[in-house]
PDB file of C-alpha atoms in Angstrom:
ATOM      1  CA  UNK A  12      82.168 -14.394 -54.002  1.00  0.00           C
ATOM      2  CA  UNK A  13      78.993 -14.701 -56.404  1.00  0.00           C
ATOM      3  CA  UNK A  14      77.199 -12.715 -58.568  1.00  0.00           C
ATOM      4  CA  UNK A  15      73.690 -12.678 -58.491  1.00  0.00           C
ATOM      5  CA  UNK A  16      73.559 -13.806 -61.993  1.00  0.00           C
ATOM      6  CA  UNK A  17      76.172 -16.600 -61.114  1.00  0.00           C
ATOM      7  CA  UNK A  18      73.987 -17.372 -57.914  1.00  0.00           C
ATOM      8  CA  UNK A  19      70.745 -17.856 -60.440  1.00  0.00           C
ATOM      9  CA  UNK A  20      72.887 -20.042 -63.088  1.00  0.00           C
ATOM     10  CA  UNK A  21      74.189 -22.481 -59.775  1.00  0.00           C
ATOM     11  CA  UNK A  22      70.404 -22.795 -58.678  1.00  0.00           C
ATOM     12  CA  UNK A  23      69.261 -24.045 -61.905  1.00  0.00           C
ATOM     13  CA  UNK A  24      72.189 -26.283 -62.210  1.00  0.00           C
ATOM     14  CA  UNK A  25      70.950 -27.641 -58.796  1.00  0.00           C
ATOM     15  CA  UNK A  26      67.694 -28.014 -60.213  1.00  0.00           C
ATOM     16  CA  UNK A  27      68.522 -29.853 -63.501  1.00  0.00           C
ATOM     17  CA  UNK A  28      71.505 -32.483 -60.927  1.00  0.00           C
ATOM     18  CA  UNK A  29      69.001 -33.253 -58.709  1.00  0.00           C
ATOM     19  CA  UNK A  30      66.795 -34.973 -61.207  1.00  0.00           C
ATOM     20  CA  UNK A  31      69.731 -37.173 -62.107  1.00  0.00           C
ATOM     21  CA  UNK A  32      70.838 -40.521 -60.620  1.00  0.00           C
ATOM     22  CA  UNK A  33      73.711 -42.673 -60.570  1.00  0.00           C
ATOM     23  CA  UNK A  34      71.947 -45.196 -62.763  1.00  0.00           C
ATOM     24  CA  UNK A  35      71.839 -42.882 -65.614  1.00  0.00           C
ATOM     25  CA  UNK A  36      75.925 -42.459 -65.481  1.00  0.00           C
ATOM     26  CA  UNK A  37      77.020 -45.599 -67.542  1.00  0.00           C
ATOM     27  CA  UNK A  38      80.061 -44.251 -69.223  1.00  0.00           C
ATOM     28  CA  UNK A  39      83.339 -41.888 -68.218  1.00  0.00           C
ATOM     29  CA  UNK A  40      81.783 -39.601 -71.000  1.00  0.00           C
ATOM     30  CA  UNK A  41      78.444 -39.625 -68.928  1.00  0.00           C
ATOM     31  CA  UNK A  42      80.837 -38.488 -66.188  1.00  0.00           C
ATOM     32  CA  UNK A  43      82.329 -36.349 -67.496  1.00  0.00           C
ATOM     33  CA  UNK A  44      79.578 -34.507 -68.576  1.00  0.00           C
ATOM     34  CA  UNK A  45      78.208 -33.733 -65.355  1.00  0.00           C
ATOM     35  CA  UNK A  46      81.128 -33.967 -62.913  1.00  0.00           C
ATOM     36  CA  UNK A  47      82.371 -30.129 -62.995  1.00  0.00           C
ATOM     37  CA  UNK A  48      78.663 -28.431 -62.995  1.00  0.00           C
ATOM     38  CA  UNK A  49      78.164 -31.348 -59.782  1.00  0.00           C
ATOM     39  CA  UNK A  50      81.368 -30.146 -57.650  1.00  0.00           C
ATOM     40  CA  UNK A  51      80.547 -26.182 -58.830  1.00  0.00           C
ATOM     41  CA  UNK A  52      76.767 -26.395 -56.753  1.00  0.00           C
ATOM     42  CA  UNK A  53      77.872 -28.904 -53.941  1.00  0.00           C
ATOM     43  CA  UNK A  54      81.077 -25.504 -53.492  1.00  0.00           C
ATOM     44  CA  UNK A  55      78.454 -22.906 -53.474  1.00  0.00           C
ATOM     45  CA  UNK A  56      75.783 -24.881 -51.426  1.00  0.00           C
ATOM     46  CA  UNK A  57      78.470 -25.357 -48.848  1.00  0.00           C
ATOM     47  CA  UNK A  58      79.205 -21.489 -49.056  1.00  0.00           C
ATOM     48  CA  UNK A  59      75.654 -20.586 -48.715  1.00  0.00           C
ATOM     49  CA  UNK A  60      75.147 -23.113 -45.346  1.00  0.00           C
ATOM     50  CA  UNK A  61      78.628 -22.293 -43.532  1.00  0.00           C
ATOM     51  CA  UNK A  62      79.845 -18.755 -44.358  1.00  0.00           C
ATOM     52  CA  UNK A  63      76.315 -17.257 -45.332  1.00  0.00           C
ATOM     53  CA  UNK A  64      74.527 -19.425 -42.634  1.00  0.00           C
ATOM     54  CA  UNK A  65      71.696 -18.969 -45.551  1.00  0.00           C
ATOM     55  CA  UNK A  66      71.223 -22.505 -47.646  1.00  0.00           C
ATOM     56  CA  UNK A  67      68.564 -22.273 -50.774  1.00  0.00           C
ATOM     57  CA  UNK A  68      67.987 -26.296 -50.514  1.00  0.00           C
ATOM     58  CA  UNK A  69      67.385 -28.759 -48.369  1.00  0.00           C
ATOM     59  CA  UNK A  70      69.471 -31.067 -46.150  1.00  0.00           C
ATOM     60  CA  UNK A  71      67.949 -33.961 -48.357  1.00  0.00           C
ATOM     61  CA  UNK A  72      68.769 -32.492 -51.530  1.00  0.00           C
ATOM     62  CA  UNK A  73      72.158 -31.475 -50.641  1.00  0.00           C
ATOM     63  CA  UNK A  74      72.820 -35.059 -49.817  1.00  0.00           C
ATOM     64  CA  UNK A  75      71.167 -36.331 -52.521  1.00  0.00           C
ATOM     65  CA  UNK A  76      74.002 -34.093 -54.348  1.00  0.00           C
ATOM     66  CA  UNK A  77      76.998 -35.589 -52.455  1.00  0.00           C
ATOM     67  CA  UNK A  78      76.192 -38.662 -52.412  1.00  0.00           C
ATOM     68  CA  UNK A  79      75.590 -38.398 -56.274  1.00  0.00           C
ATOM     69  CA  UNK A  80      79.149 -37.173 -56.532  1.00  0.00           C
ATOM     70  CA  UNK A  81      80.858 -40.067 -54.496  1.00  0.00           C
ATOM     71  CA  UNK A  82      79.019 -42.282 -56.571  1.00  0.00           C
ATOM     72  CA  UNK A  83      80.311 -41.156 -59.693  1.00  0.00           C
ATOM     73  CA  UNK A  84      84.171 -41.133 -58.102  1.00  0.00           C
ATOM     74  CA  UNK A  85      83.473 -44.627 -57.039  1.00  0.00           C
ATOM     75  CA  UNK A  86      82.436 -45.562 -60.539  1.00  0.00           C
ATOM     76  CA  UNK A  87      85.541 -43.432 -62.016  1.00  0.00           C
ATOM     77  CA  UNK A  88      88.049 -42.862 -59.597  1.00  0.00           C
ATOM     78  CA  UNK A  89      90.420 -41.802 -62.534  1.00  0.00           C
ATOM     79  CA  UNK A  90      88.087 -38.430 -62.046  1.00  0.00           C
ATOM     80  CA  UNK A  91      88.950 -37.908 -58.457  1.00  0.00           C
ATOM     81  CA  UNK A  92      90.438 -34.448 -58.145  1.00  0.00           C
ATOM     82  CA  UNK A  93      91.915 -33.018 -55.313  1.00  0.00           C
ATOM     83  CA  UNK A  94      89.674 -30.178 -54.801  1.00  0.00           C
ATOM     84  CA  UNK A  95      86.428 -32.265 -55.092  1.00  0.00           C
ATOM     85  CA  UNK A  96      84.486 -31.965 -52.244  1.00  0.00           C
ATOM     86  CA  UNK A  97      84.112 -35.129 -51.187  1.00  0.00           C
ATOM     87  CA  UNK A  98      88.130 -35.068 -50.362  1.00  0.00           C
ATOM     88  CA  UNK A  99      87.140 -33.396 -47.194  1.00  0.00           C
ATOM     89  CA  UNK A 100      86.457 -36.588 -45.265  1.00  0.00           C
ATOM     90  CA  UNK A 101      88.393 -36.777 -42.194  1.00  0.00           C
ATOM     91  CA  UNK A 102      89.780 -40.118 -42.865  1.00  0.00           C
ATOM     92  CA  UNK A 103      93.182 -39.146 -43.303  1.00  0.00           C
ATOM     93  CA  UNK A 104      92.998 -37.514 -39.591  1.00  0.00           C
ATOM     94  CA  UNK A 105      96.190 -38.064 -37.204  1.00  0.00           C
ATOM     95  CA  UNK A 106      97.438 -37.240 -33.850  1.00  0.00           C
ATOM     96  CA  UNK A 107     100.743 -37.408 -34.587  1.00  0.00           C
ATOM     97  CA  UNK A 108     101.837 -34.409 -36.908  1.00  0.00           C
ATOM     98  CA  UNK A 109     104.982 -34.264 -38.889  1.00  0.00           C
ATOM     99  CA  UNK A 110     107.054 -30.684 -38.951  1.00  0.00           C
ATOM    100  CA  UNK A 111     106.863 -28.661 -41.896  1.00  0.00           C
ATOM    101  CA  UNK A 112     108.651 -25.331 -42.261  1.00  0.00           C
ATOM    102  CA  UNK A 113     106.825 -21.842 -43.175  1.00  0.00           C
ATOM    103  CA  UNK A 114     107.411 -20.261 -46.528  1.00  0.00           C
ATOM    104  CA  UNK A 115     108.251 -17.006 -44.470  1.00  0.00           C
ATOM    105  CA  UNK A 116     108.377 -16.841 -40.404  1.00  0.00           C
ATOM    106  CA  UNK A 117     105.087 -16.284 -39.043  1.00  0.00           C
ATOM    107  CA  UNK A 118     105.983 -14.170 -35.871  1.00  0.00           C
ATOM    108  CA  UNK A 119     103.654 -13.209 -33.642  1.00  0.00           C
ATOM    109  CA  UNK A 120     102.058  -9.622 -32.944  1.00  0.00           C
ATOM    110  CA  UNK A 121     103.255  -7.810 -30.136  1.00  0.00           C
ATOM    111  CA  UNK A 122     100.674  -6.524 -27.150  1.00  0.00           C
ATOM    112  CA  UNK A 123      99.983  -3.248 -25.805  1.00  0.00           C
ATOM    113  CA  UNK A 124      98.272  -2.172 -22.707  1.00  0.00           C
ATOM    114  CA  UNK A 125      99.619   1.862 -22.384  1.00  0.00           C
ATOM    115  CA  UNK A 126      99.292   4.669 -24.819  1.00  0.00           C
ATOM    116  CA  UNK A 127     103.101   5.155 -25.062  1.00  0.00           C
ATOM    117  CA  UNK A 128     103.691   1.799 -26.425  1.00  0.00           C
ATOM    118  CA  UNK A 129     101.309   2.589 -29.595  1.00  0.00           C
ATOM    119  CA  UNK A 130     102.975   6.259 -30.344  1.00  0.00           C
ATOM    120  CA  UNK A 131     106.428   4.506 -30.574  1.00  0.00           C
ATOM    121  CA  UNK A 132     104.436   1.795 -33.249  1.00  0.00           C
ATOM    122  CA  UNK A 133     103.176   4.806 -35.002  1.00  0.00           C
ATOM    123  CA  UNK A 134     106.869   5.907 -35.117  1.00  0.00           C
ATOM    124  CA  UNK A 135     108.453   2.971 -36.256  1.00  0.00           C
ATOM    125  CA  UNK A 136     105.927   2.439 -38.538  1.00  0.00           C
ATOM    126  CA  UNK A 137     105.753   6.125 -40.431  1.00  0.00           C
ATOM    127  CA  UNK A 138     109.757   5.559 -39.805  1.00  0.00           C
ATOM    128  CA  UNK A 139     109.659   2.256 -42.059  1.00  0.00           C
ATOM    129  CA  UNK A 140     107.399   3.734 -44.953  1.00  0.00           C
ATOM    130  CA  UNK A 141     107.919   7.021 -44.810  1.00  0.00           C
ATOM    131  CA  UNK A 142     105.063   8.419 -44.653  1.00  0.00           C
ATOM    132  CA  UNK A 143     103.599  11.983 -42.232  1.00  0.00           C
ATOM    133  CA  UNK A 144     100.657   9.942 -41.610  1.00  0.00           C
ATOM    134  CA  UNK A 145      99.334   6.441 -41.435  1.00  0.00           C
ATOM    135  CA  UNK A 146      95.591   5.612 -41.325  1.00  0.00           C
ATOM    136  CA  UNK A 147      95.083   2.360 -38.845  1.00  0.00           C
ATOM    137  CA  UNK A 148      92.009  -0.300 -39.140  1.00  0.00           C
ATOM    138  CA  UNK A 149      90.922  -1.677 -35.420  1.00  0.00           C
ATOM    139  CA  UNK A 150      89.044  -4.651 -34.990  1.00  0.00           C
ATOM    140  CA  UNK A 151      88.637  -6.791 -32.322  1.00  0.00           C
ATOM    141  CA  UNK A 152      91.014  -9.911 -31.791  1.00  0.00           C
ATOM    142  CA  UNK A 153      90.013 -13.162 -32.065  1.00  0.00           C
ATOM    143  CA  UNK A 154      91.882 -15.341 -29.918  1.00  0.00           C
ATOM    144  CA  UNK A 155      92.086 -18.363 -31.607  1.00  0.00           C
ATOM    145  CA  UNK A 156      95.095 -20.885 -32.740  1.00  0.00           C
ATOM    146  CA  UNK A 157      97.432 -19.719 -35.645  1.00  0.00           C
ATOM    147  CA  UNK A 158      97.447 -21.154 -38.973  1.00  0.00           C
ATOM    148  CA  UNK A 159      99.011 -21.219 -42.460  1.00  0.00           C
ATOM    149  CA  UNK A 160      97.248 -22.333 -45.675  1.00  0.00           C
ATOM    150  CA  UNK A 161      99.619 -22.732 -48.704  1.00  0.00           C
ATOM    151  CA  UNK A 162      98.116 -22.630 -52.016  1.00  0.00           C
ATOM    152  CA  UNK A 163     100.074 -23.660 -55.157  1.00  0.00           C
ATOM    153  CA  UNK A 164      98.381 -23.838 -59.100  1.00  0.00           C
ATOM    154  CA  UNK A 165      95.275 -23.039 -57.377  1.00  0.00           C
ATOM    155  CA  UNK A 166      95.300 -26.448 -54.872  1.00  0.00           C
ATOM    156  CA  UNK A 167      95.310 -26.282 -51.469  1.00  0.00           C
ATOM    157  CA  UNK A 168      98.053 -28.016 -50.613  1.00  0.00           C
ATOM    158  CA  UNK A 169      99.372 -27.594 -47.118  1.00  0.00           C
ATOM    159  CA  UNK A 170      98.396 -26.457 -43.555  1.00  0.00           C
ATOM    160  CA  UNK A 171     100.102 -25.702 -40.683  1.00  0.00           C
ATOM    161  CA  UNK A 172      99.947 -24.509 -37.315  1.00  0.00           C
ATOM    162  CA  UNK A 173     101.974 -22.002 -36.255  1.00  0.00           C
ATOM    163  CA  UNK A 174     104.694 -23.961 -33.841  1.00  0.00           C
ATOM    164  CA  UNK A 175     107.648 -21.748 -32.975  1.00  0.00           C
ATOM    165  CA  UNK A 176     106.610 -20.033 -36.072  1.00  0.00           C
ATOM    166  CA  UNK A 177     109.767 -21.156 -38.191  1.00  0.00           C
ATOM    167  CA  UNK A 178     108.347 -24.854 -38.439  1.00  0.00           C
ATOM    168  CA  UNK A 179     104.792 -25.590 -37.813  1.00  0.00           C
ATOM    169  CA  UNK A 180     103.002 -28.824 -37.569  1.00  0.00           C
ATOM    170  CA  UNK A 181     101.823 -30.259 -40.476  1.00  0.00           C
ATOM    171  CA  UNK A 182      97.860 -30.744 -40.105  1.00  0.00           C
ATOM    172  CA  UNK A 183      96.712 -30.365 -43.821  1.00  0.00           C
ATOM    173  CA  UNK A 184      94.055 -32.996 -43.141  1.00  0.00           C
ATOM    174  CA  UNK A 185      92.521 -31.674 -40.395  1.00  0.00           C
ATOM    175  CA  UNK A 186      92.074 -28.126 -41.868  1.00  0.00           C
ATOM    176  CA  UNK A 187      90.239 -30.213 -45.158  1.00  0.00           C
ATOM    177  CA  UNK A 188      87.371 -30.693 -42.585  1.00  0.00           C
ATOM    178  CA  UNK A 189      86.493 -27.131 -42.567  1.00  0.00           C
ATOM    179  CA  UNK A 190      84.071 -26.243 -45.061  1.00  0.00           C
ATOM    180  CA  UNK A 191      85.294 -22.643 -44.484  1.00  0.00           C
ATOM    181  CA  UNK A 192      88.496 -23.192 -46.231  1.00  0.00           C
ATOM    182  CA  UNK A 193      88.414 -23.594 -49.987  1.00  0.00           C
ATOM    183  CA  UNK A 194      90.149 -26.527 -51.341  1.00  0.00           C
ATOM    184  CA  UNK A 195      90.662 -24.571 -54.484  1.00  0.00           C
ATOM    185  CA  UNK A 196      91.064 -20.460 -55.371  1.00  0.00           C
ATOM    186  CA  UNK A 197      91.709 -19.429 -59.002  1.00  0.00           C
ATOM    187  CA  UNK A 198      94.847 -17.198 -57.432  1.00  0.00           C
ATOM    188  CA  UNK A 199      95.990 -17.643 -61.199  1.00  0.00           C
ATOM    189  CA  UNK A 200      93.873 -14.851 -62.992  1.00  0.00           C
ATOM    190  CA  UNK A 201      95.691 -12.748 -60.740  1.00  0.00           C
ATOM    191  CA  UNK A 202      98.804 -14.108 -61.999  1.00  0.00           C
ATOM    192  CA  UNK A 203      99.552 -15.724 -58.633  1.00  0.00           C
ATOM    193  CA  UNK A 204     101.393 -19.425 -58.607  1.00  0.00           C
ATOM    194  CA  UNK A 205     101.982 -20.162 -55.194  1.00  0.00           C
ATOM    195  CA  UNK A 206     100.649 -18.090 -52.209  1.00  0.00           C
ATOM    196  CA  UNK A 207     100.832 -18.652 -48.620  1.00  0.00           C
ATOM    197  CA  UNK A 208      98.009 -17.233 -46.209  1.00  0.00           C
ATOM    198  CA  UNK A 209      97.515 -16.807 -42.364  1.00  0.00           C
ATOM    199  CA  UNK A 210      94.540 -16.991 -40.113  1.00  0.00           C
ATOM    200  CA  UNK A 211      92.967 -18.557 -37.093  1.00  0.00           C
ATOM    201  CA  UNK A 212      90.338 -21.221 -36.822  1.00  0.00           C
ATOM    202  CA  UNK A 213      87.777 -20.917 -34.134  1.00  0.00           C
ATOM    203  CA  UNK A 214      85.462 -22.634 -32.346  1.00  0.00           C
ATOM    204  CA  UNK A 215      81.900 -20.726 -31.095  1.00  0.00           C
ATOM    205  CA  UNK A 216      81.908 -20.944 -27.785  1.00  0.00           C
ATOM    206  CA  UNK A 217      78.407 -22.695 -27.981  1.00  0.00           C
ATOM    207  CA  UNK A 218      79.973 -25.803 -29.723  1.00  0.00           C
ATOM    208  CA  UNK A 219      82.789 -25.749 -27.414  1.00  0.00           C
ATOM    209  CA  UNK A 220      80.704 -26.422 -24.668  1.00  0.00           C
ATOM    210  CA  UNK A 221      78.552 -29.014 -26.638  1.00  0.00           C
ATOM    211  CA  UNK A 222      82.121 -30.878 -26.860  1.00  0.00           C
ATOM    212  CA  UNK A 223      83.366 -30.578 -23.527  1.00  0.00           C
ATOM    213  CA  UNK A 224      79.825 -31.672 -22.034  1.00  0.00           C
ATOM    214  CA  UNK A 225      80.108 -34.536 -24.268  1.00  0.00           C
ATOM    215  CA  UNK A 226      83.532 -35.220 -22.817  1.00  0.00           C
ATOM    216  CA  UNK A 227      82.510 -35.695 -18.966  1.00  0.00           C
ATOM    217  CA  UNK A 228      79.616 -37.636 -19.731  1.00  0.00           C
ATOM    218  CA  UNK A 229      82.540 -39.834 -21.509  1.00  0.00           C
ATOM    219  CA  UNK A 230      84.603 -39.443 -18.330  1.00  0.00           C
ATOM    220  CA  UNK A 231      87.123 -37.036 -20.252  1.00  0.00           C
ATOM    221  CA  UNK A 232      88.723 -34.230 -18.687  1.00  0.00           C
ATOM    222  CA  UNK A 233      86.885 -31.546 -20.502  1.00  0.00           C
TER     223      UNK A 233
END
């Protein structure tokens, strides 16, 4: 996702934001100046501490870097952009998610358990692109719950779960949470507008105990 050399131009970026404070922003131009370069390191910072599990700064100084950001917004909320960072926050959270319907049907994978059922896939498969032979890529499955991410211009715009995989459930503000998922992707070099991808989220099964143990000392059914 980064170049070494881009790596080395974010650190010292990093270096030269952390010696700034809010006091010395006084104007939008002051802003301005700084705001881009600011939500750049705060992106990578998060992809070196939640994909890489590898962060090159501190806790400290990565807060010192958020909360310089928010500070800034507050001062000029003109400058908020939908893919800053600090849009994450889980205010806009709900229980209660409206329907939404998928760009294309996201069916489901079928399941096989015998060796005849995966010839007659390799059939209908060398049937439907007529090819003599098809190389297949195995991995393991991760069995976790179904999403969509919609991307338009480069934003983020909508996610959804799967549902009955016509119409999903809206839960674009839950999925901003996850540091994991880029509020922003220049699809556009590629001379993409508007691009809907699938996945699953998980949960490690460490954390998933952590919650549920938190649960019954709450009295919650875990």
């Amino acid at each position: 996702m980064y170049t070494e050399e881009k790596q080395r131009q974010l650190i010292q970026k990093t270096k030269q934001l952390l010696d700034i404070t809010i006091d010395q922003i006084k104007t939008i131009d002051d802003a301005k100046a700084i705001i881009n370069d600011l939500r750049e390191v705060i992106r990578y910072h998060d992809w070196r501490y939640y994909v890489l599990a590898n962060p090159v700064i501190s806790d400290y100084e990565y807060d010192k870097l958020f909360h310089l950001l928010k500070k800034i917004e507050q001062k000029f909320p003109e400058l908020i952009t939908p893919d800053s960072p600090t849009q994450r926050v889980a205010s806009g959270l709900t229980k209660e998610f409206p329907q939404v319907k998928h760009l294309a049907p996201m069916l489901s994978l079928d399941n096989s358990y015998n060796e005849e059922d995966l010839r007659d896939f390799d059939r209908r498969v060398k049937e439907a692109t007529g090819l003599n032979t098809v190389e297949y890529s195995v991995e393991p499955k991760f069995d976790g719950a179904g999403i969509s991410l919609v991307y338009e211009d480069n934003l983020f715009i909508r996610g959804a779960t799967r549902g009955d995989g016509i119409v999903g459930e809206d839960i674009t503000n839950n999925l901003k949470t996850i540091k994991t998922i880029p509020l922003s992707v220049d699809f556009k070099s590629y001379g993409i507008k508007k691009i809907e991808i699938r996945g699953e989220v998980l949960i490690r099964k460490d954390l998933f105990k952590k919650i549920n143990q938190e649960r019954l000392e709450e009295g919650l059914p875990p």
